Tab-separated table of C-alpha atoms in Angstrom:
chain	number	residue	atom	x	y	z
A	146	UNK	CA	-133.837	-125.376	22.788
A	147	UNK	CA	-131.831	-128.896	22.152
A	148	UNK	CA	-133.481	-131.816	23.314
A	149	UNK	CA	-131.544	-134.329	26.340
A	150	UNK	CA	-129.257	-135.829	23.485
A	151	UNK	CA	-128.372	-132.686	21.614
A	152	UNK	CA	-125.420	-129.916	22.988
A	153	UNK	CA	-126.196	-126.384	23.209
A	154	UNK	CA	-124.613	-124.929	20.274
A	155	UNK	CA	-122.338	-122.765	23.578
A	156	UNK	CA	-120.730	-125.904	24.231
A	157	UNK	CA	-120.353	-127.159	20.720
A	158	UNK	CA	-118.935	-123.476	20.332
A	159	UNK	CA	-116.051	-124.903	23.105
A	160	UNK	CA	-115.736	-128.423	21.213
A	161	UNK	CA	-114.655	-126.244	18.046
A	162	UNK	CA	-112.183	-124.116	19.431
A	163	UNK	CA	-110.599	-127.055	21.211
A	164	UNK	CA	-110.423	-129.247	18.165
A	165	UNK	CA	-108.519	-126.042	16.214
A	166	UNK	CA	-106.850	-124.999	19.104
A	167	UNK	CA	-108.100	-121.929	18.842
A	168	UNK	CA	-107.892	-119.540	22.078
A	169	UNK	CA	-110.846	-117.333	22.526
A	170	UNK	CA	-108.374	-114.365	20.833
A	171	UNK	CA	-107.456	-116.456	17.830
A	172	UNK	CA	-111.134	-116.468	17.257
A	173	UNK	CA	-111.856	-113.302	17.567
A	174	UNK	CA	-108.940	-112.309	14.688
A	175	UNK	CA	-110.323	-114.873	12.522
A	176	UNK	CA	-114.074	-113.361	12.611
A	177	UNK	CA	-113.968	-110.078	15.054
A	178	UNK	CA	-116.697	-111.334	17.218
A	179	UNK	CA	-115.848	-110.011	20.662
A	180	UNK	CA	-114.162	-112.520	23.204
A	181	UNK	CA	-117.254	-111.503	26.093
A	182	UNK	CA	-119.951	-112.534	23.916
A	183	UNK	CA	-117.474	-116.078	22.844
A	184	UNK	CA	-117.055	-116.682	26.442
A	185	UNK	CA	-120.857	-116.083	27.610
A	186	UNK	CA	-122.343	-118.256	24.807
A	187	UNK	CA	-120.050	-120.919	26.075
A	188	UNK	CA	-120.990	-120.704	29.515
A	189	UNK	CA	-124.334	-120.569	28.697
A	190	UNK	CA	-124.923	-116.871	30.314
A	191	UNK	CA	-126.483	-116.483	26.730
A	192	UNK	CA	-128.268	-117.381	24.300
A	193	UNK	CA	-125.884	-117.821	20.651
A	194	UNK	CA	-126.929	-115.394	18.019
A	195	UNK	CA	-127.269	-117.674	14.878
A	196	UNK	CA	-125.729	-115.084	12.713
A	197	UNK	CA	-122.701	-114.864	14.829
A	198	UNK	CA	-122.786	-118.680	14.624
A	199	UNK	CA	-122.786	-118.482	10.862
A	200	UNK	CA	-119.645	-115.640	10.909
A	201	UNK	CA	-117.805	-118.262	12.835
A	202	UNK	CA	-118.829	-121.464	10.735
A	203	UNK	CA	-117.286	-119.530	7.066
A	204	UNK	CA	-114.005	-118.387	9.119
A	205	UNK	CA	-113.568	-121.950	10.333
A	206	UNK	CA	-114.843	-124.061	7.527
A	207	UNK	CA	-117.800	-125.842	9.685
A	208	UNK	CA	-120.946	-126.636	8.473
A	209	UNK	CA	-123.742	-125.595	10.711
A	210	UNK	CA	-124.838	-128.387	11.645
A	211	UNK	CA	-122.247	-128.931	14.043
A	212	UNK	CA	-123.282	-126.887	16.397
A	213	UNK	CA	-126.312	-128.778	16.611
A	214	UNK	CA	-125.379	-132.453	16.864
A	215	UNK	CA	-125.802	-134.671	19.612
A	216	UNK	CA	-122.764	-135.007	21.487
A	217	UNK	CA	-120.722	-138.242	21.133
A	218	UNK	CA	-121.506	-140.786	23.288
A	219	UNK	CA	-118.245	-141.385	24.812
A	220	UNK	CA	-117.340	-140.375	28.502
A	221	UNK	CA	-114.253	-138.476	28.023
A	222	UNK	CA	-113.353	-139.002	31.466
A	223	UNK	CA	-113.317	-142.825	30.849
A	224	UNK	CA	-110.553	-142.429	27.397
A	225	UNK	CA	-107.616	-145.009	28.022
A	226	UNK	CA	-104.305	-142.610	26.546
A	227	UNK	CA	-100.611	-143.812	25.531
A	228	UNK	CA	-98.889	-140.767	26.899
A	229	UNK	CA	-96.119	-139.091	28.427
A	230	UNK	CA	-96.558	-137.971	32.176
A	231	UNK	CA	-94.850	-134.790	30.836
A	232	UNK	CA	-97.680	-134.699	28.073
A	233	UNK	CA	-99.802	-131.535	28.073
A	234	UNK	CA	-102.900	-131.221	29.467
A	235	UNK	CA	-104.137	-128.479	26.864
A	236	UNK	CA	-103.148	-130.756	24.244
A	237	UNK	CA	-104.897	-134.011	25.711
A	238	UNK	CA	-108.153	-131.853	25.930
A	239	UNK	CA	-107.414	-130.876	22.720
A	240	UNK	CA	-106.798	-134.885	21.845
A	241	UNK	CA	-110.130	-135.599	23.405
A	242	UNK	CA	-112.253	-133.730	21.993
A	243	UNK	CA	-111.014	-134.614	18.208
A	244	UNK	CA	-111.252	-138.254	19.612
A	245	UNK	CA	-115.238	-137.554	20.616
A	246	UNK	CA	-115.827	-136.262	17.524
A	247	UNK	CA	-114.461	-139.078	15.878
A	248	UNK	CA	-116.289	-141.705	18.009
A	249	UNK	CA	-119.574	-139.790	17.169
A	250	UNK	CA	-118.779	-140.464	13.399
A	251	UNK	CA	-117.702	-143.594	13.460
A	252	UNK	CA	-120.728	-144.594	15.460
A	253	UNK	CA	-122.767	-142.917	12.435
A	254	UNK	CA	-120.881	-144.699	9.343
A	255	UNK	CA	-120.350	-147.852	10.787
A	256	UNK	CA	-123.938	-147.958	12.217
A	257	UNK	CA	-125.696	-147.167	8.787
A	258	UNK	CA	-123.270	-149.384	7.141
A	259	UNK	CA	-124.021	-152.363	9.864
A	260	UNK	CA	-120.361	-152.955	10.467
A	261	UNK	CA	-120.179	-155.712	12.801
A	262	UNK	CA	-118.839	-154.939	16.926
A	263	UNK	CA	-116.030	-156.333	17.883
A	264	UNK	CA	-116.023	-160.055	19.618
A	265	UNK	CA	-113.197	-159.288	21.753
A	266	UNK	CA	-112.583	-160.991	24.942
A	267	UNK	CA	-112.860	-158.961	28.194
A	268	UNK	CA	-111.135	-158.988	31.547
A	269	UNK	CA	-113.696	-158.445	34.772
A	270	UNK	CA	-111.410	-159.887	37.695
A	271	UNK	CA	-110.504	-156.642	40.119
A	272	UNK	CA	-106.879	-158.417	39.744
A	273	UNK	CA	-104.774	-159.746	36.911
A	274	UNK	CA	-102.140	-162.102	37.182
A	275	UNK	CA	-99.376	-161.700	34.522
A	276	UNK	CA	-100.664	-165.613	33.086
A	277	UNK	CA	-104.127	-164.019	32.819
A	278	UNK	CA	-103.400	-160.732	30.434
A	279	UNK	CA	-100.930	-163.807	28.713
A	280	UNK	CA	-104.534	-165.915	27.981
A	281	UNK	CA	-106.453	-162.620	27.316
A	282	UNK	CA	-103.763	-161.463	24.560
A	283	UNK	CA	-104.078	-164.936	23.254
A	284	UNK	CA	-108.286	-165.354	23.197
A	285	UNK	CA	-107.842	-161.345	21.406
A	286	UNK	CA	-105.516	-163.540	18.562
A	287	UNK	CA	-108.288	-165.851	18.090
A	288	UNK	CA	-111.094	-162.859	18.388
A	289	UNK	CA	-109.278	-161.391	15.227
A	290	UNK	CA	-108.949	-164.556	13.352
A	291	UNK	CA	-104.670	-164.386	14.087
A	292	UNK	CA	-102.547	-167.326	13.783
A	293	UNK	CA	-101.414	-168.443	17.321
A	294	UNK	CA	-98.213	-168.463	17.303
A	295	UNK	CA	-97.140	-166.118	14.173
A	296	UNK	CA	-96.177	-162.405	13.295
A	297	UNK	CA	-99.020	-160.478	12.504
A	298	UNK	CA	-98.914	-159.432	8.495
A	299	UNK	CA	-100.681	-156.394	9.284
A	300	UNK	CA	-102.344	-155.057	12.398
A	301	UNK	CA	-104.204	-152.422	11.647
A	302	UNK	CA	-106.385	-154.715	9.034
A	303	UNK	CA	-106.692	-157.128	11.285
A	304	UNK	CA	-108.717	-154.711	13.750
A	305	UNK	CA	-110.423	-153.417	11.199
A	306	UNK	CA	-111.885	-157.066	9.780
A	307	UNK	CA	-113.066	-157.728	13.321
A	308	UNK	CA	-114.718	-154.086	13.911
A	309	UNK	CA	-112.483	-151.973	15.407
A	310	UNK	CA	-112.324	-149.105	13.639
A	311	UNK	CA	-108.471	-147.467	13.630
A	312	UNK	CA	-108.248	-143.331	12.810
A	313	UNK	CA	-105.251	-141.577	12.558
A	314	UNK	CA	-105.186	-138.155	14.281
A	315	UNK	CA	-102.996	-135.410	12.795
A	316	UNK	CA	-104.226	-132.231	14.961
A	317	UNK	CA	-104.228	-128.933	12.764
A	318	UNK	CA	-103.098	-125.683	13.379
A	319	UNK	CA	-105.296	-122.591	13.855
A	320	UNK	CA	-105.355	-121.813	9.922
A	321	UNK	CA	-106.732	-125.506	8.726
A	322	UNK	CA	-103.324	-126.747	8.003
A	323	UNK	CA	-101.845	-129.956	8.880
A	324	UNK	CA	-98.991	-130.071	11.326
A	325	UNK	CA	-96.831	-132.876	13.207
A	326	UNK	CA	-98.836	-134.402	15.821
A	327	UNK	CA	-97.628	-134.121	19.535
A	328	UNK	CA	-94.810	-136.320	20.317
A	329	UNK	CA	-96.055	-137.293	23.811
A	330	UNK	CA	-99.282	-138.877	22.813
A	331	UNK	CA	-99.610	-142.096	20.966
A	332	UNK	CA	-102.340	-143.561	21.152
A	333	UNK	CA	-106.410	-143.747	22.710
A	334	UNK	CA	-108.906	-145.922	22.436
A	335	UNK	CA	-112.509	-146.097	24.149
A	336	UNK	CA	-115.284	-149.295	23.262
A	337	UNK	CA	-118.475	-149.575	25.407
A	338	UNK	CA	-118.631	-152.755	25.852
A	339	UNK	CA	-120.449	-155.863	24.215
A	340	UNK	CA	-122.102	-155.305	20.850
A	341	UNK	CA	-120.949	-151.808	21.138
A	342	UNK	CA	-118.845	-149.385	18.930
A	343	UNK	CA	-115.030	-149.755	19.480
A	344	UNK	CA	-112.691	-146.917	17.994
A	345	UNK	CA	-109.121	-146.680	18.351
A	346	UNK	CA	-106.702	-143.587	17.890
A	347	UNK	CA	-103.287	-143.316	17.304
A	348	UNK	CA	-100.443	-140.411	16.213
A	349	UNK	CA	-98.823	-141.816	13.162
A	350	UNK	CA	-94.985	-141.980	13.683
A	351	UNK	CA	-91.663	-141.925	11.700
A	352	UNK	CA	-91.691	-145.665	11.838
A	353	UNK	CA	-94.328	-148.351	11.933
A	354	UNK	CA	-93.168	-150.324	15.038
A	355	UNK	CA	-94.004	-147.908	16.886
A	356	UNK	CA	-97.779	-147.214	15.404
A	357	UNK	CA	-98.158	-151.395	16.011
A	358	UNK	CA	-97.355	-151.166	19.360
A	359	UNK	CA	-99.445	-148.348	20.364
A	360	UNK	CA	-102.471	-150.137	18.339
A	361	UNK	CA	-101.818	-153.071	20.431
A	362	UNK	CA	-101.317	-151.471	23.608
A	363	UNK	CA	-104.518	-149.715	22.889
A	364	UNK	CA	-106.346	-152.892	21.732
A	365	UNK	CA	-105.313	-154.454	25.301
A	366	UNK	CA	-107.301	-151.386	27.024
A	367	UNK	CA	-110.405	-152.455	25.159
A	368	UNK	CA	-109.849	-155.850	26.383
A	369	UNK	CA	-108.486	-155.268	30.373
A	370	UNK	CA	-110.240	-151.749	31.249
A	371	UNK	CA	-113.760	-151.947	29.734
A	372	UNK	CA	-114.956	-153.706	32.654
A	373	UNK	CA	-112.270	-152.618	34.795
A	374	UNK	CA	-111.983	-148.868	34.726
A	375	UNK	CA	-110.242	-148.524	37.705
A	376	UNK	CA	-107.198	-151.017	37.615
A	377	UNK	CA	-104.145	-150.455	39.601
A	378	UNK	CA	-101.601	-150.107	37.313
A	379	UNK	CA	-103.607	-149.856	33.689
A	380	UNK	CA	-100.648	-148.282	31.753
A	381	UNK	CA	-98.851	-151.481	32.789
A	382	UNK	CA	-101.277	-154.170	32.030
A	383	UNK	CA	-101.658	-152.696	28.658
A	384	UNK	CA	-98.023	-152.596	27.634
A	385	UNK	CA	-97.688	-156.442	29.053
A	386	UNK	CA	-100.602	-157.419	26.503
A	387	UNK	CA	-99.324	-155.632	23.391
A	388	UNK	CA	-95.790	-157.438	23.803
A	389	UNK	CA	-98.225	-160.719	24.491
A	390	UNK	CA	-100.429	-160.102	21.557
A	391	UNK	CA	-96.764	-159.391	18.798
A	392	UNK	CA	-95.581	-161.799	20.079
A	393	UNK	CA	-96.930	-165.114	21.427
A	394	UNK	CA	-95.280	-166.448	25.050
A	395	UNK	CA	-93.953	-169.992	23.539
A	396	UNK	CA	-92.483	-168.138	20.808
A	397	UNK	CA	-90.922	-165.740	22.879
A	398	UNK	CA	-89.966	-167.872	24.669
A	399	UNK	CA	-88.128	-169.794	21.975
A	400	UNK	CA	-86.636	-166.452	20.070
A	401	UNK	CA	-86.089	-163.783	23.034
A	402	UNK	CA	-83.508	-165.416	24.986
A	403	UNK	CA	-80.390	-163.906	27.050
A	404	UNK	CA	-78.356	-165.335	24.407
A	405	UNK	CA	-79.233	-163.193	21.933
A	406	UNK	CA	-77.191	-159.941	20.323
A	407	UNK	CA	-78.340	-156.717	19.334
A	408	UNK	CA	-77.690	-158.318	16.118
A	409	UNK	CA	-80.045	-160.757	16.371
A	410	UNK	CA	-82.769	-158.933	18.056
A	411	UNK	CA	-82.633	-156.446	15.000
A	412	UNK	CA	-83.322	-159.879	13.467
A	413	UNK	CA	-86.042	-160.467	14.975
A	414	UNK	CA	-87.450	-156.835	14.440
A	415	UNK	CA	-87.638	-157.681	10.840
A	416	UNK	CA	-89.099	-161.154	11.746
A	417	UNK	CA	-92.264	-159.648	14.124
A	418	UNK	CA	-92.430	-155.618	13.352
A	419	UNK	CA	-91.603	-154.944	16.911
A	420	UNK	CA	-89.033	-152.950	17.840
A	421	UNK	CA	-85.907	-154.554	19.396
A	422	UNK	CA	-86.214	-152.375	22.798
A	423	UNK	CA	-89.511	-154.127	23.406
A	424	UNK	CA	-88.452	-157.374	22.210
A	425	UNK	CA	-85.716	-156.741	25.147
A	426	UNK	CA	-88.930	-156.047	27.206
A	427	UNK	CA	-90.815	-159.054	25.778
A	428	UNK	CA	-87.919	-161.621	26.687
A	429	UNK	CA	-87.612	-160.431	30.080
A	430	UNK	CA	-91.452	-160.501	30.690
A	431	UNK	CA	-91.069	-163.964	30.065
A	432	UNK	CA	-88.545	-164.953	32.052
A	433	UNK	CA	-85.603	-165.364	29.354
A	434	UNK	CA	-83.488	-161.947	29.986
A	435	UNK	CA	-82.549	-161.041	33.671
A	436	UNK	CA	-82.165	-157.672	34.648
A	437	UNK	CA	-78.344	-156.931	34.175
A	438	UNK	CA	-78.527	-158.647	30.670
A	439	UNK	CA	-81.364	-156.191	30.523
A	440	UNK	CA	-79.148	-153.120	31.731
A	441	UNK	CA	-76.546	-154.584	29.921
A	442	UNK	CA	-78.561	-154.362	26.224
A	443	UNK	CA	-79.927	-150.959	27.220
A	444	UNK	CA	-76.478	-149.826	27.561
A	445	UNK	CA	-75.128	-151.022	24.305
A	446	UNK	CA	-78.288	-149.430	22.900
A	447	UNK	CA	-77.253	-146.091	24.262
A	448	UNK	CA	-73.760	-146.694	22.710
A	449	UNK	CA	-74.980	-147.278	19.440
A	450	UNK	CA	-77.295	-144.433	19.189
A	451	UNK	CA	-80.132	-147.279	18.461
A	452	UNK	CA	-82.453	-145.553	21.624
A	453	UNK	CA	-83.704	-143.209	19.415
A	454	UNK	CA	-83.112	-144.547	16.174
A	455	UNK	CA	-82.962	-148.133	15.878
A	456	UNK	CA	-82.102	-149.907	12.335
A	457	UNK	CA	-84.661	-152.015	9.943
A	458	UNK	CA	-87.812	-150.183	8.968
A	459	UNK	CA	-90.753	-151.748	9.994
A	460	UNK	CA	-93.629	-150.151	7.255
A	461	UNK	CA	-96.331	-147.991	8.202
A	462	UNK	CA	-99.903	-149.214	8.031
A	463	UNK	CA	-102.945	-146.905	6.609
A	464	UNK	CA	-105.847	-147.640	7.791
A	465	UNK	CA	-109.210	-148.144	5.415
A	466	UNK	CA	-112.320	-149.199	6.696
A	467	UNK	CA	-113.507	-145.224	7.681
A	468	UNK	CA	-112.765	-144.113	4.182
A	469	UNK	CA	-114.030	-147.150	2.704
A	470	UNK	CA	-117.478	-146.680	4.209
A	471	UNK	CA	-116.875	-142.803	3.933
A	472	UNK	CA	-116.581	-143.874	0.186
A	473	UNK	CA	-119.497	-146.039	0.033
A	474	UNK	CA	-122.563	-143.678	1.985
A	475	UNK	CA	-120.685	-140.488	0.261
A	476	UNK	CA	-119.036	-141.173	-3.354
A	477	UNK	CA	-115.222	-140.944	-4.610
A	478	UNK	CA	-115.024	-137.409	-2.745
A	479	UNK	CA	-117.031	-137.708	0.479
A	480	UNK	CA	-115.636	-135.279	2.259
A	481	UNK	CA	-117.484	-132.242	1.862
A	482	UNK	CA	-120.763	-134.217	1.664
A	483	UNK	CA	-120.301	-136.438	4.660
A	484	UNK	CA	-119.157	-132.916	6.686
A	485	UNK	CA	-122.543	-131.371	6.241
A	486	UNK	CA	-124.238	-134.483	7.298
A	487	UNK	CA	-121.831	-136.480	9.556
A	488	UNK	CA	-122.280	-131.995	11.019
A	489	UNK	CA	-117.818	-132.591	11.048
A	490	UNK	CA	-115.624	-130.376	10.583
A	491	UNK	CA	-113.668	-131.846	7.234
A	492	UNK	CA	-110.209	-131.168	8.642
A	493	UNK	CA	-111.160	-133.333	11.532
A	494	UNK	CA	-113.114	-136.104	8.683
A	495	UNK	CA	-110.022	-136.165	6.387
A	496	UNK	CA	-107.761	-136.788	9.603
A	497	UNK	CA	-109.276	-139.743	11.074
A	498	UNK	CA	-110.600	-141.374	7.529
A	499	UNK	CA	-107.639	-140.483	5.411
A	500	UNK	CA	-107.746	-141.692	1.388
A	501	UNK	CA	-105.384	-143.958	0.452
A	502	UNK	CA	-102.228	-142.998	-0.610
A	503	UNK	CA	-102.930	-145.006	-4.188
A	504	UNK	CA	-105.920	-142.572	-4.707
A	505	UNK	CA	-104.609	-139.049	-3.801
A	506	UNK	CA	-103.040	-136.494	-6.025
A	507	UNK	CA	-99.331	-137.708	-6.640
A	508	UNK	CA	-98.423	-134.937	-4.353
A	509	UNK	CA	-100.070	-136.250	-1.689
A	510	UNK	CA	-98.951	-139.416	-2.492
A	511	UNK	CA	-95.183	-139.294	-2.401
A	512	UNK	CA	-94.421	-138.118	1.190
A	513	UNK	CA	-90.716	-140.096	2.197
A	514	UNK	CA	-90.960	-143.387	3.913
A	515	UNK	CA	-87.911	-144.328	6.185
A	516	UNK	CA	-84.723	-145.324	4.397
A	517	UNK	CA	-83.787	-149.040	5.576
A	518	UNK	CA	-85.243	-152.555	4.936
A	519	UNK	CA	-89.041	-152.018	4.851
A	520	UNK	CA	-90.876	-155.226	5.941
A	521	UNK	CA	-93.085	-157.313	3.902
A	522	UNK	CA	-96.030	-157.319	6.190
A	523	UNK	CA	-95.637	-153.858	7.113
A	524	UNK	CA	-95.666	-152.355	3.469
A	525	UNK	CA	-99.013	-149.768	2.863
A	526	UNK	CA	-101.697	-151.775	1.642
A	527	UNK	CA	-104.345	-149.482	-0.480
A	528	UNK	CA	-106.829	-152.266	-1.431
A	529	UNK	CA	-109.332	-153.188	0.664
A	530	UNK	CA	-109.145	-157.298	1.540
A	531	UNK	CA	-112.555	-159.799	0.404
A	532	UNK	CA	-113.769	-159.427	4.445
A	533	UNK	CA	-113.461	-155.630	4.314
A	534	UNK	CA	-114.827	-155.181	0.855
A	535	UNK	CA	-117.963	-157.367	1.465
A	536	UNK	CA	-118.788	-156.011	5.015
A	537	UNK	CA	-118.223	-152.671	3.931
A	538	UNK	CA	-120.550	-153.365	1.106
C-alpha cells in the first residue's frame, strides 16, 4: 500500500495518460486493456494488477517506477500560467501535470547536485502600487547579479546562475512524437518560497522575444504571488514587472518616448530583445506614450502587418542547467538512466532538459532559425558559463 508521500499507482495511472494525452480509448488501442478496469484503477474502486501495469509501461515507454513515485510537491492549484482566456482547459491539465512532473525532477537533480535556491526578492503587501513592482523588478536585477540599468545578454542564463531552473515544454502526441506546443500557453512557473525549489516553464516560440518575455513575466510571479496567492489582478502585475525587469524605468524613460517611430522602436528591439509592441507598452507604463499615440502606433502596426510578425530577430535561448546536471548524476546519454531512476517518462525528461543543440546528431541540430538580424545577446549559447559549470560540478 504507498505510504502518505507516495501516489497510488491508480492515480499515477491518470498522471500518465494526461501527460500523453491519451483518452482512456487511446489506451486501450495501444495495449487492449479494457477501458472499465482503466477507469476503476484510477478511481481507486480497485486494486491495479501489476501485470496490467507492466502491459501499459512497454506500450508507453515508462519505466515502472513511475507508478510508484511520490507525487511532486507542487499544489497544482497554486501554478501561476501565461495563457489565453480562450486556452483549453484539457490542455492546461494536460500542461500541469507535465509541469508536476517536472518540478518533482528538478527537485531530485538539483537537490542531489546542491544547486543553490534562488535569493529572489518577494512581495507580501495585500496591495501593490505600480512604484513597488518598479523596486521589486529592480531588487530581482540585483538578485540575479544584472546590471541596473542595461539589456540583459541572456535571460534564461541569468535564472539559471541564480537557481531557477528554466524547462522547455514541447507536449507529445499519443505515439511519443514531438509536436508544436499549444499556441495559447506560454509560460508557468511555481517556487515555494525561501530556500525552496523554483522551476519555471515556458512553450518555446518562433522568435525569442517572445520566450524572454514570458520568462520574465513568469519570474515576476515568483517574486509578487509567492506570498500573495490571491492578488487582484496577478496577470497584470506580472506583465508590469517583466517590461520593468527588460527594461529599467530611467532607461525607459530616456529611450521609449512619444517621439519615437516604428522605426526606431524596431531599434530598440535590437537594442533590449523586447519586442516593439511591448516596448509601446513599456513607454506608456511609464508615462512617456499617451493613449492615442498608443492607438495611433497600434494602428500603424496593423497596417504594416508587424502585429503578427514584427521585423529583427531577437535569438532564441536554450536552456542548460537540467541537462547539465542530467549530464553530471547520469553520463553523456542520461536519458534512459535518469528515466528509470528520476521513475520519468523520457519523452517528458528529454522535453524539459533538452541537449544542446552543439551536442545532438546534426539532424537534430539544424532545425531553421528566423530569417532577419539575429541579436548578439540572444544567439544559442551551448557552453555552460564558469558559475554554471562550477555549481553544477
Amino acid at each position: 500500500m504507498p505510504t502518505a508521500l507516495e501516489a497510488s499507482p491508480g492515480e499515477r495511472l491518470r498522471t500518465l495518460r494526461d501527460l500523453l494525452g491519451l483518452t482512456g480509448a487511446d489506451l486501450h488501442r495501444l495495449t487492449k486493456i479494457s477501458q472499465s478496469w482503466i477507469s476503476q484503477v484510477e478511481t481507486g474502486a480497485r486494486e491495479p494488477a501489476e501485470d496490467r501495469l507492466r502491459v501499459i509501461a512497454e506500450a508507453t515507454d515508462t519505466p515502472m517506477s513511475f507508478f510508484y513515485a511520490r507525487p511532486s510537491s507542487v499544489p497544482l492549484d497554486s501554478l501561476r500560467f501565461r495563457k489565453m482566456a480562450t486556452a483549453s482547459r484539457t490542455v492546461t491539465r494536460r500542461i500541469s501535470a507535465f509541469y508536476g512532473e517536472g518540478f518533482r525532477v528538478t527537485e531530485e537533480i538539483t537537490s542531489r547536485a546542491h544547486y543553490p535556491a534562488p535569493p529572489l526578492p518577494f512581495a507580501s503587501e495585500p496591495e501593490l502600487a505600480d512604484d513597488d513592482i518598479e523596486e521589486l523588478a529592480a531588487q530581482s536585477r540585483v538578485a540575479l547579479r544584472l546590471a541596473p540599468d542595461k539589456p540583459i545578454p541572456h535571460l534564461t542564463r541569468a535564472l539559471e546562475r541564480a537557481g531557477i531552473a528554466v524547462a522547455p515544454i514541447v507536449l507529445p502526441d499519443p505515439t511519443g512524437d514531438s509536436v508544436s506546443p499549444t499556441n495559447k500557453h506560454f509560460g508557468v512557473s511555481y517556487w515555494a518560497g525561501i530556500g525552496e525549489t523554483a522551476l519555471i516553464a515556458y512553450f518555446p516560440g518562433p522568435q525569442g522575444d517572445r520566450d524572454r518575455f514570458t520568462l520574465a513575466h513568469e519570474l515576476g510571479h515568483l517574486v509578487l504571488h509567492t506570498f500573495r496567492p490571491h492578488a487582484a489582478d496577478p496577470e497584470g502585475e506580472a506583465n508590469r514587472f517583466a517590461g520593468a525587469f527588460l527594461v529599467p524605468y530611467e532607461r525607459a524613460r530616456e529611450e521609449m518616448t512619444d517621439r519615437l517611430t516604428l522605426e526606431g522602436f524596431a531599434r530598440r528591439k535590437q537594442a533590449w530583445g523586447v519586442s516593439i509592441q511591448a516596448l509601446i507598452l513599456r513607454g506608456a507604463a511609464v508615462g512617456n506614450i499617451g493613449e492615442s499615440r498608443k492607438r495611433s502606433l497600434y494602428v500603424q502596426l496593423t497596417q504594416r502587418g508587424w502585429r503578427k510578425e514584427e521585423p529583427v530577430s531577437v535569438g532564441q535561448e536554450d536552456p542548460l542547467l537540467l541537462w547539465s546536471l542530467l549530464q553530471r548524476q547520469y553520463g553523456n546519454r542520461p536519458y534512459l538512466p535518469a528515466s528509470d531512476e528520476l521513475a520519468i517518462q523520457p519523452t517528458v525528461l528529454r522535453s524539459i532538459a533538452p541537449q544542446p543543440v552543439s551536442r545532438r546528431p546534426a539532424t537534430e541540430a539544424s532545425t531553421p532559425r528566423p530569417s532577419g538580424k539575429v541579436l548578439s545577446f540572444g544567439h544559442r549559447s551551448t557552453q555552460p558559463s564558469a558559475d554554471l559549470r562550477s555549481a553544477a560540478q
